[in-house]
Structure formats: structure tokens, C-alpha cells
Amino acid sequence: MQSLPFEPISKALLFLHLAAAFVALGSCVHLLARFTYALRGAYFPQVKLHARILAISYTVVFVLGGLIYPTFRIRVRHDYLDAALPWATGLFEIKELGASIALIPAIGVWLLVRLIDFRASEHRPYIFACMIFAGAVLTVLVYNAWAGWYLGTLRSI
């Protein structure tokens, strides 16, 4: 059987994918908490830090997922899920679509936060917009964490 790209290191990449996902989840939760305080008039300099961590960690999760995908596609999805559990393939497709869509607001929050003056009242709508974007990213991260865990219990790479 011929080896697929990155297949020999796919388990290590999967572990790094998991670790980066935890970092993205944590930074997104902290970012939302900081935005809540910012709407009340308090400012934490960590907002910019958490936004940058979210953008970087989400991008790392996305890239690592792309590197793992060929191995998953052949060894798990084609060989097992499509034949035995086609509904699980649907869960995975939703996971991947959500991950692709949420990449834009994950990076966009970081870009927007760099321009916001948190002490200026006229910038409050931008803080609220960042909260909506970060909330959408958090929703995708939570679903993807659950779906990745569940699909991994069915069969992993």
C-alpha cells in the first residue's frame, strides 16, 4: 500500500491540530469576556493579544487540518465512514465547511481590533461587531471540537 502525503506523521499532526484547537478555544473565550468588559467601559490591553492568538492559532488549526485531510479522506472517510456510517460523513462535511467559513472572522477580528480605540464611545459598535464575529468563531470551534472528538471515537487516522 502506497503512503499518502504526510501519512507517516499524521498522528503527530493530529495531536498538534488538537493542541492548537484548544489554544484557539481558550483565546476566543477570553476574547469574548474582554469584549464584554470593553462594552461596559473597561479596557484590557490583553484584547489585542487574545485576538492575535486567536487568529494565529485558528490559522494553525486550519493548516494542520488541511495537512491531515488526505490521510483522513482515504484511510477513514473512504475506507470506513462512507461505507458504514454515511451520516458521520455529513458531520465531517459540516465541520469542514464551518472551519472554512470561520477562518475569515477569526482573522478579521484581529485586524479590526488593531484599529479600535476602546476608550472612544463612537467605537462601541465595532466592539459589538467583534463580539459577533468572535461568537461565530466560538460556535464553530465548539461544534468542530465535538465533531472531531466524536468522529475520532468512531475511527481515527
Short mmCIF file of C-alpha atoms in Angstrom, two decimals:
data_model
loop_
_atom_site.label_atom_id
_atom_site.label_comp_id
_atom_site.label_asym_id
_atom_site.label_seq_id
_atom_site.Cartn_x
_atom_site.Cartn_y
_atom_site.Cartn_z
CA MET A 1 0.00 0.00 0.00
CA GLN A 2 1.40 3.37 -1.07
CA SER A 3 1.83 6.05 1.58
CA LEU A 4 -0.17 9.25 1.29
CA PRO A 5 1.31 12.75 1.75
CA PHE A 6 2.04 13.38 5.44
CA GLU A 7 0.64 9.95 6.39
CA PRO A 8 3.74 8.87 8.34
CA ILE A 9 3.42 11.94 10.59
CA SER A 10 -0.37 12.23 10.56
CA LYS A 11 -0.79 11.24 14.21
CA ALA A 12 1.70 13.90 15.33
CA LEU A 13 -0.05 16.45 13.12
CA LEU A 14 -3.39 15.39 14.60
CA PHE A 15 -2.04 15.99 18.11
CA LEU A 16 -0.76 19.44 17.13
CA HIS A 17 -4.14 20.12 15.49
CA LEU A 18 -5.81 19.28 18.82
CA ALA A 19 -3.41 21.43 20.84
CA ALA A 20 -3.86 24.42 18.53
CA ALA A 21 -7.65 23.96 18.70
CA PHE A 22 -7.53 24.18 22.50
CA VAL A 23 -5.49 27.37 22.26
CA ALA A 24 -8.00 28.82 19.78
CA LEU A 25 -10.94 27.87 22.03
CA GLY A 26 -9.33 29.41 25.10
CA SER A 27 -8.32 32.61 23.38
CA CYS A 28 -11.78 33.00 21.85
CA VAL A 29 -13.50 32.62 25.23
CA HIS A 30 -11.10 35.10 26.83
CA LEU A 31 -11.55 37.49 23.92
CA LEU A 32 -15.34 37.43 24.30
CA ALA A 33 -15.00 38.10 28.04
CA ARG A 34 -12.69 41.05 27.35
CA PHE A 35 -15.12 42.44 24.75
CA THR A 36 -17.92 42.23 27.31
CA TYR A 37 -15.87 44.30 29.74
CA ALA A 38 -14.92 46.71 26.95
CA LEU A 39 -18.58 47.37 26.19
CA ARG A 40 -19.02 48.36 29.84
CA GLY A 41 -16.22 50.90 29.53
CA ALA A 42 -13.30 48.91 30.92
CA TYR A 43 -10.29 48.26 28.73
CA PHE A 44 -7.87 45.38 28.94
CA PRO A 45 -4.75 45.53 26.79
CA GLN A 46 -4.99 41.74 26.51
CA VAL A 47 -7.80 42.18 23.95
CA LYS A 48 -5.28 42.70 21.18
CA LEU A 49 -3.16 39.82 22.44
CA HIS A 50 -6.11 37.40 22.57
CA ALA A 51 -7.26 38.49 19.12
CA ARG A 52 -3.79 37.84 17.71
CA ILE A 53 -3.58 34.46 19.46
CA LEU A 54 -7.00 33.52 18.08
CA ALA A 55 -6.04 34.48 14.51
CA ILE A 56 -2.73 32.62 14.65
CA SER A 57 -3.99 29.51 16.43
CA TYR A 58 -7.10 29.23 14.22
CA THR A 59 -4.91 29.53 11.12
CA VAL A 60 -2.59 26.82 12.50
CA VAL A 61 -5.60 24.57 13.21
CA PHE A 62 -6.86 25.17 9.68
CA VAL A 63 -3.50 24.45 8.02
CA LEU A 64 -2.85 21.34 10.11
CA GLY A 65 -6.35 20.09 9.30
CA GLY A 66 -5.52 20.53 5.63
CA LEU A 67 -2.32 18.52 6.02
CA ILE A 68 -4.17 15.70 7.80
CA TYR A 69 -7.06 15.68 5.33
CA PRO A 70 -5.58 13.39 2.62
CA THR A 71 -4.88 10.65 5.15
CA PHE A 72 -8.31 11.06 6.74
CA ARG A 73 -10.04 11.17 3.36
CA ILE A 74 -8.64 7.81 2.24
CA ARG A 75 -7.97 5.84 5.43
CA VAL A 76 -11.03 6.85 7.44
CA ARG A 77 -13.66 8.51 5.30
CA HIS A 78 -13.40 6.39 2.14
CA ASP A 79 -12.49 3.09 3.78
CA TYR A 80 -14.92 3.29 6.68
CA LEU A 81 -17.31 6.23 7.08
CA ASP A 82 -18.69 6.40 3.52
CA ALA A 83 -19.41 2.66 3.51
CA ALA A 84 -20.56 2.02 7.07
CA LEU A 85 -21.65 5.40 8.52
CA PRO A 86 -22.61 7.86 5.77
CA TRP A 87 -24.27 10.17 8.32
CA ALA A 88 -20.87 10.58 10.01
CA THR A 89 -19.50 11.83 6.69
CA GLY A 90 -22.17 14.52 6.85
CA LEU A 91 -20.97 15.58 10.31
CA PHE A 92 -17.46 15.85 8.95
CA GLU A 93 -18.56 17.91 5.94
CA ILE A 94 -20.38 20.36 8.23
CA LYS A 95 -17.23 20.55 10.36
CA GLU A 96 -15.06 21.37 7.37
CA LEU A 97 -17.47 23.90 5.93
CA GLY A 98 -17.74 25.68 9.28
CA ALA A 99 -13.97 25.72 9.66
CA SER A 100 -13.56 27.28 6.23
CA ILE A 101 -16.18 29.93 6.84
CA ALA A 102 -14.90 30.87 10.33
CA LEU A 103 -11.35 31.47 9.13
CA ILE A 104 -12.36 34.88 7.77
CA PRO A 105 -13.88 36.29 11.02
CA ALA A 106 -11.07 34.72 13.10
CA ILE A 107 -8.53 36.78 11.19
CA GLY A 108 -10.93 39.72 10.74
CA VAL A 109 -11.37 40.19 14.49
CA TRP A 110 -7.63 40.57 14.90
CA LEU A 111 -7.42 43.09 12.04
CA LEU A 112 -10.37 45.09 13.37
CA VAL A 113 -9.19 45.10 17.00
CA ARG A 114 -5.94 46.71 15.90
CA LEU A 115 -7.92 49.75 14.70
CA ILE A 116 -10.35 50.14 17.61
CA ASP A 117 -9.86 52.78 20.28
CA PHE A 118 -11.53 51.02 23.22
CA ARG A 119 -11.83 54.23 25.19
CA ALA A 120 -13.79 56.07 22.45
CA SER A 121 -17.54 55.70 22.75
CA GLU A 122 -18.01 56.03 18.98
CA HIS A 123 -16.06 52.77 18.55
CA ARG A 124 -18.52 50.71 20.61
CA PRO A 125 -20.35 49.40 17.51
CA TYR A 126 -17.03 47.99 16.30
CA ILE A 127 -16.54 46.24 19.63
CA PHE A 128 -20.01 44.76 19.28
CA ALA A 129 -19.22 43.65 15.72
CA CYS A 130 -16.05 41.96 17.00
CA MET A 131 -18.14 40.19 19.63
CA ILE A 132 -20.46 38.84 16.95
CA PHE A 133 -17.53 37.64 14.83
CA ALA A 134 -15.79 36.05 17.83
CA GLY A 135 -19.07 34.44 18.88
CA ALA A 136 -19.45 32.92 15.42
CA VAL A 137 -15.88 31.60 15.58
CA LEU A 138 -16.52 30.18 19.05
CA THR A 139 -19.67 28.43 17.83
CA VAL A 140 -17.72 26.80 15.00
CA LEU A 141 -14.87 25.86 17.34
CA VAL A 142 -17.20 24.22 19.83
CA TYR A 143 -19.03 22.25 17.13
CA ASN A 144 -15.76 21.25 15.46
CA ALA A 145 -14.26 20.16 18.77
CA TRP A 146 -17.28 18.00 19.46
CA ALA A 147 -17.46 16.60 15.92
CA GLY A 148 -13.72 15.92 15.81
CA TRP A 149 -13.86 14.12 19.14
CA TYR A 150 -16.93 12.11 18.16
CA LEU A 151 -15.61 11.13 14.74
CA GLY A 152 -12.31 10.20 16.37
CA THR A 153 -14.16 7.81 18.67
CA LEU A 154 -15.73 6.15 15.63
CA ARG A 155 -12.37 5.77 13.86
CA SER A 156 -9.21 7.80 13.88
CA ILE A 157 -6.31 8.07 11.45
#
